[in-house]
PDB file of C-alpha atoms in Angstrom:
ATOM      1  CA  MET A   1     186.105  65.134 136.637  1.00 52.00           C
ATOM      2  CA  ARG A   2     189.569  66.389 137.522  1.00 53.00           C
ATOM      3  CA  SER A   3     190.695  66.238 141.119  1.00 47.00           C
ATOM      4  CA  LEU A   4     191.297  70.004 141.189  1.00 48.00           C
ATOM      5  CA  ASP A   5     187.696  70.537 140.132  1.00 54.00           C
ATOM      6  CA  ILE A   6     186.567  68.187 142.889  1.00 49.00           C
ATOM      7  CA  LEU A   7     188.758  69.997 145.435  1.00 46.00           C
ATOM      8  CA  LEU A   8     187.346  73.372 144.394  1.00 43.00           C
ATOM      9  CA  ILE A   9     183.764  72.088 144.450  1.00 47.00           C
ATOM     10  CA  ALA A  10     184.310  70.592 147.912  1.00 50.00           C
ATOM     11  CA  ILE A  11     185.740  73.844 149.273  1.00 49.00           C
ATOM     12  CA  VAL A  12     183.024  76.012 147.676  1.00 44.00           C
ATOM     13  CA  SER A  13     180.320  73.661 148.969  1.00 47.00           C
ATOM     14  CA  LEU A  14     181.740  73.811 152.449  1.00 45.00           C
ATOM     15  CA  LEU A  15     181.987  77.595 152.328  1.00 44.00           C
ATOM     16  CA  SER A  16     178.379  77.926 151.199  1.00 42.00           C
ATOM     17  CA  VAL A  17     177.113  75.916 154.176  1.00 45.00           C
ATOM     18  CA  VAL A  18     179.013  77.559 157.026  1.00 44.00           C
ATOM     19  CA  ALA A  19     181.051  80.688 157.529  1.00 53.00           C
ATOM     20  CA  VAL A  20     184.786  80.108 157.600  1.00 55.00           C
ATOM     21  CA  SER A  21     186.392  81.863 160.528  1.00 74.00           C
ATOM     22  CA  ALA A  22     189.970  80.916 159.614  1.00 80.00           C
ATOM     23  CA  SER A  23     191.802  79.286 156.739  1.00 91.00           C
ATOM     24  CA  VAL A  24     195.460  78.334 156.435  1.00 94.00           C
ATOM     25  CA  ASP A  25     197.129  76.946 153.296  1.00 96.00           C
ATOM     26  CA  LYS A  26     200.496  75.322 152.695  1.00 97.00           C
ATOM     27  CA  GLU A  27     202.128  74.245 149.440  1.00 97.00           C
ATOM     28  CA  PHE A  28     204.666  71.424 149.479  1.00 97.00           C
ATOM     29  CA  ASP A  29     206.515  69.140 147.078  1.00 96.00           C
ATOM     30  CA  ILE A  30     206.013  65.405 147.116  1.00 96.00           C
ATOM     31  CA  LYS A  31     209.215  63.745 145.979  1.00 92.00           C
ATOM     32  CA  PRO A  32     209.656  60.111 145.052  1.00 92.00           C
ATOM     33  CA  LEU A  33     211.778  58.974 148.010  1.00 89.00           C
ATOM     34  CA  THR A  34     212.426  55.732 149.851  1.00 89.00           C
ATOM     35  CA  THR A  35     211.577  57.201 153.256  1.00 95.00           C
ATOM     36  CA  ILE A  36     208.275  58.342 154.743  1.00 97.00           C
ATOM     37  CA  GLN A  37     207.855  62.124 154.692  1.00 97.00           C
ATOM     38  CA  THR A  38     205.457  64.189 156.835  1.00 98.00           C
ATOM     39  CA  VAL A  39     203.780  67.558 156.284  1.00 98.00           C
ATOM     40  CA  GLU A  40     201.882  69.388 159.058  1.00 98.00           C
ATOM     41  CA  LEU A  41     199.572  72.363 159.237  1.00 97.00           C
ATOM     42  CA  LYS A  42     198.276  73.925 162.463  1.00 94.00           C
ATOM     43  CA  GLY A  43     195.438  76.351 162.914  1.00 90.00           C
ATOM     44  CA  ASP A  44     193.719  77.844 165.942  1.00 86.00           C
ATOM     45  CA  HIS A  45     191.374  74.862 166.334  1.00 84.00           C
ATOM     46  CA  GLY A  46     192.994  71.911 164.564  1.00 91.00           C
ATOM     47  CA  HIS A  47     196.185  70.181 163.517  1.00 95.00           C
ATOM     48  CA  CYS A  48     196.393  68.309 160.192  1.00 98.00           C
ATOM     49  CA  THR A  49     199.217  65.865 159.401  1.00 98.00           C
ATOM     50  CA  PHE A  50     199.914  63.980 156.161  1.00 99.00           C
ATOM     51  CA  SER A  51     202.574  61.261 155.953  1.00 98.00           C
ATOM     52  CA  TYR A  52     203.457  59.595 152.673  1.00 98.00           C
ATOM     53  CA  GLN A  53     205.965  57.591 150.685  1.00 97.00           C
ATOM     54  CA  ALA A  54     205.846  57.732 146.896  1.00 96.00           C
ATOM     55  CA  SER A  55     207.763  56.444 143.895  1.00 95.00           C
ATOM     56  CA  GLY A  56     207.893  57.134 140.168  1.00 89.00           C
ATOM     57  CA  GLY A  57     207.605  60.375 138.273  1.00 79.00           C
ATOM     58  CA  THR A  58     209.211  63.582 139.461  1.00 85.00           C
ATOM     59  CA  ASN A  59     208.466  66.090 142.209  1.00 92.00           C
ATOM     60  CA  GLU A  60     204.862  67.253 142.324  1.00 95.00           C
ATOM     61  CA  ARG A  61     203.451  70.396 143.909  1.00 96.00           C
ATOM     62  CA  TRP A  62     200.660  69.565 146.382  1.00 97.00           C
ATOM     63  CA  MET A  63     198.573  71.729 148.720  1.00 97.00           C
ATOM     64  CA  MET A  64     197.233  71.335 152.228  1.00 98.00           C
ATOM     65  CA  SER A  65     194.376  73.569 153.372  1.00 97.00           C
ATOM     66  CA  LEU A  66     192.982  73.794 156.898  1.00 96.00           C
ATOM     67  CA  GLU A  67     189.639  75.529 157.434  1.00 95.00           C
ATOM     68  CA  GLU A  68     188.047  76.258 160.771  1.00 89.00           C
ATOM     69  CA  ASN A  69     184.420  77.304 160.810  1.00 87.00           C
ATOM     70  CA  ASP A  70     182.342  79.407 163.163  1.00 82.00           C
ATOM     71  CA  ASP A  71     180.293  76.343 164.113  1.00 82.00           C
ATOM     72  CA  GLY A  72     183.413  74.525 165.406  1.00 81.00           C
ATOM     73  CA  THR A  73     183.917  72.176 162.475  1.00 89.00           C
ATOM     74  CA  VAL A  74     187.441  71.728 161.137  1.00 93.00           C
ATOM     75  CA  TYR A  75     188.226  70.642 157.560  1.00 96.00           C
ATOM     76  CA  CYS A  76     191.573  69.647 156.041  1.00 98.00           C
ATOM     77  CA  ALA A  77     192.072  69.050 152.311  1.00 98.00           C
ATOM     78  CA  ILE A  78     195.282  67.543 150.948  1.00 98.00           C
ATOM     79  CA  GLY A  79     195.620  67.291 147.183  1.00 97.00           C
ATOM     80  CA  ARG A  80     197.391  68.082 143.970  1.00 93.00           C
ATOM     81  CA  PRO A  81     196.195  71.377 142.447  1.00 88.00           C
ATOM     82  CA  ASN A  82     197.124  70.154 138.950  1.00 82.00           C
ATOM     83  CA  PRO A  83     195.974  66.543 138.742  1.00 76.00           C
ATOM     84  CA  PRO A  84     196.474  63.829 137.905  1.00 86.00           C
ATOM     85  CA  SER A  85     199.319  62.656 140.089  1.00 90.00           C
ATOM     86  CA  TYR A  86     201.922  60.511 138.385  1.00 90.00           C
ATOM     87  CA  LEU A  87     203.303  59.228 141.657  1.00 94.00           C
ATOM     88  CA  LEU A  88     202.553  55.815 143.085  1.00 95.00           C
ATOM     89  CA  PHE A  89     201.986  55.964 146.842  1.00 96.00           C
ATOM     90  CA  SER A  90     203.275  53.001 148.841  1.00 96.00           C
ATOM     91  CA  HIS A  91     202.259  54.655 152.127  1.00 97.00           C
ATOM     92  CA  PHE A  92     199.867  57.352 153.253  1.00 98.00           C
ATOM     93  CA  SER A  93     198.247  58.361 156.497  1.00 98.00           C
ATOM     94  CA  ALA A  94     196.545  61.562 157.558  1.00 98.00           C
ATOM     95  CA  THR A  95     195.253  62.878 160.862  1.00 98.00           C
ATOM     96  CA  LEU A  96     193.084  65.788 161.885  1.00 97.00           C
ATOM     97  CA  VAL A  97     192.889  66.470 165.587  1.00 93.00           C
ATOM     98  CA  PRO A  98     191.302  69.321 167.525  1.00 88.00           C
ATOM     99  CA  LEU A  99     193.670  71.397 169.586  1.00 81.00           C
ATOM    100  CA  SER A 100     193.037  70.915 173.290  1.00 66.00           C
ATOM    101  CA  GLY A 101     190.071  72.895 174.517  1.00 62.00           C
ATOM    102  CA  LYS A 102     189.491  74.561 171.141  1.00 54.00           C
ATOM    103  CA  SER A 103     186.940  72.219 169.576  1.00 53.00           C
ATOM    104  CA  LYS A 104     184.142  70.276 171.207  1.00 58.00           C
ATOM    105  CA  LYS A 105     183.396  68.465 167.953  1.00 55.00           C
ATOM    106  CA  LYS A 106     184.961  65.006 167.855  1.00 72.00           C
ATOM    107  CA  SER A 107     183.429  63.047 164.958  1.00 91.00           C
ATOM    108  CA  PHE A 108     186.112  62.292 162.321  1.00 94.00           C
ATOM    109  CA  THR A 109     185.306  61.433 158.703  1.00 95.00           C
ATOM    110  CA  ALA A 110     187.459  61.129 155.588  1.00 96.00           C
ATOM    111  CA  ASN A 111     186.980  61.006 151.816  1.00 96.00           C
ATOM    112  CA  ILE A 112     189.848  59.864 149.611  1.00 96.00           C
ATOM    113  CA  MET A 113     189.902  60.216 145.827  1.00 95.00           C
ATOM    114  CA  ASP A 114     192.061  58.727 143.105  1.00 92.00           C
ATOM    115  CA  ASN A 115     193.290  60.380 139.891  1.00 87.00           C
ATOM    116  CA  LEU A 116     189.946  59.868 138.167  1.00 87.00           C
ATOM    117  CA  GLY A 117     188.079  61.734 140.896  1.00 87.00           C
ATOM    118  CA  SER A 118     186.547  58.514 142.185  1.00 91.00           C
ATOM    119  CA  ILE A 119     186.206  58.013 145.915  1.00 93.00           C
ATOM    120  CA  LEU A 120     188.292  55.029 146.984  1.00 93.00           C
ATOM    121  CA  ILE A 121     186.387  51.975 148.058  1.00 90.00           C
ATOM    122  CA  LYS A 122     186.492  51.309 151.779  1.00 90.00           C
ATOM    123  CA  ASP A 123     188.794  48.282 151.589  1.00 94.00           C
ATOM    124  CA  GLN A 124     191.665  50.514 150.359  1.00 96.00           C
ATOM    125  CA  TYR A 125     191.841  52.568 153.564  1.00 97.00           C
ATOM    126  CA  ASP A 126     190.927  52.348 157.216  1.00 97.00           C
ATOM    127  CA  ILE A 127     190.006  54.877 159.903  1.00 96.00           C
ATOM    128  CA  LYS A 128     190.999  54.570 163.538  1.00 96.00           C
ATOM    129  CA  GLY A 129     190.260  57.501 165.824  1.00 94.00           C
ATOM    130  CA  ASN A 130     191.276  60.674 163.993  1.00 95.00           C
ATOM    131  CA  GLU A 131     193.580  58.934 161.506  1.00 98.00           C
ATOM    132  CA  VAL A 132     192.999  57.530 158.026  1.00 98.00           C
ATOM    133  CA  PHE A 133     195.608  55.226 156.489  1.00 97.00           C
ATOM    134  CA  LYS A 134     196.092  52.823 153.595  1.00 97.00           C
ATOM    135  CA  THR A 135     195.366  49.115 153.809  1.00 97.00           C
ATOM    136  CA  ASN A 136     197.084  46.300 151.920  1.00 97.00           C
ATOM    137  CA  ASN A 137     194.382  46.639 149.222  1.00 96.00           C
ATOM    138  CA  PHE A 138     195.365  50.253 148.422  1.00 97.00           C
ATOM    139  CA  ALA A 139     196.143  50.544 144.681  1.00 94.00           C
ATOM    140  CA  GLY A 140     198.633  53.427 145.102  1.00 95.00           C
ATOM    141  CA  ASN A 141     196.652  56.158 143.314  1.00 94.00           C
ATOM    142  CA  LEU A 142     195.990  59.248 145.388  1.00 95.00           C
ATOM    143  CA  ALA A 143     194.886  62.729 144.344  1.00 94.00           C
ATOM    144  CA  LEU A 144     192.810  64.190 147.201  1.00 96.00           C
ATOM    145  CA  LEU A 145     192.147  63.556 150.876  1.00 97.00           C
ATOM    146  CA  GLU A 146     189.368  65.392 152.720  1.00 97.00           C
ATOM    147  CA  LEU A 147     189.306  65.161 156.510  1.00 98.00           C
ATOM    148  CA  HIS A 148     186.461  66.514 158.674  1.00 96.00           C
ATOM    149  CA  LEU A 149     185.966  67.031 162.402  1.00 91.00           C
ATOM    150  CA  ASN A 150     182.256  67.594 163.042  1.00 86.00           C
TER     151      ASN A 150
END
């Protein structure tokens, strides 16, 4: 299954469960560079940040989407709309934090998928607080990150 299909299924599934009160999207290019780059997206209830370093290939168009639901949950999806990605990621981290006083929900979860649409096994990433980041076992393939504050 293509990562775009997975991203669309995830968003549609989320929308069918709860009403979305706000959604913000941002397109950005990931370029193969030697320095860590950061992309941010803020909404009324949450702040999503994605930091990365990639090599190989050429620039790729990626998208970040932040959804805030009537029940207080916040969801951030970061992925390539036209998978697969031909970049090799040497670094990634992503955070999703509630804005002060806007969200009482604190539980953070993350799903990370590779180019085949497979969820990465747990030894390739770690979660501390509201941040997910790569471990030394990370294979470098990244197509979609889903972050949730419940």
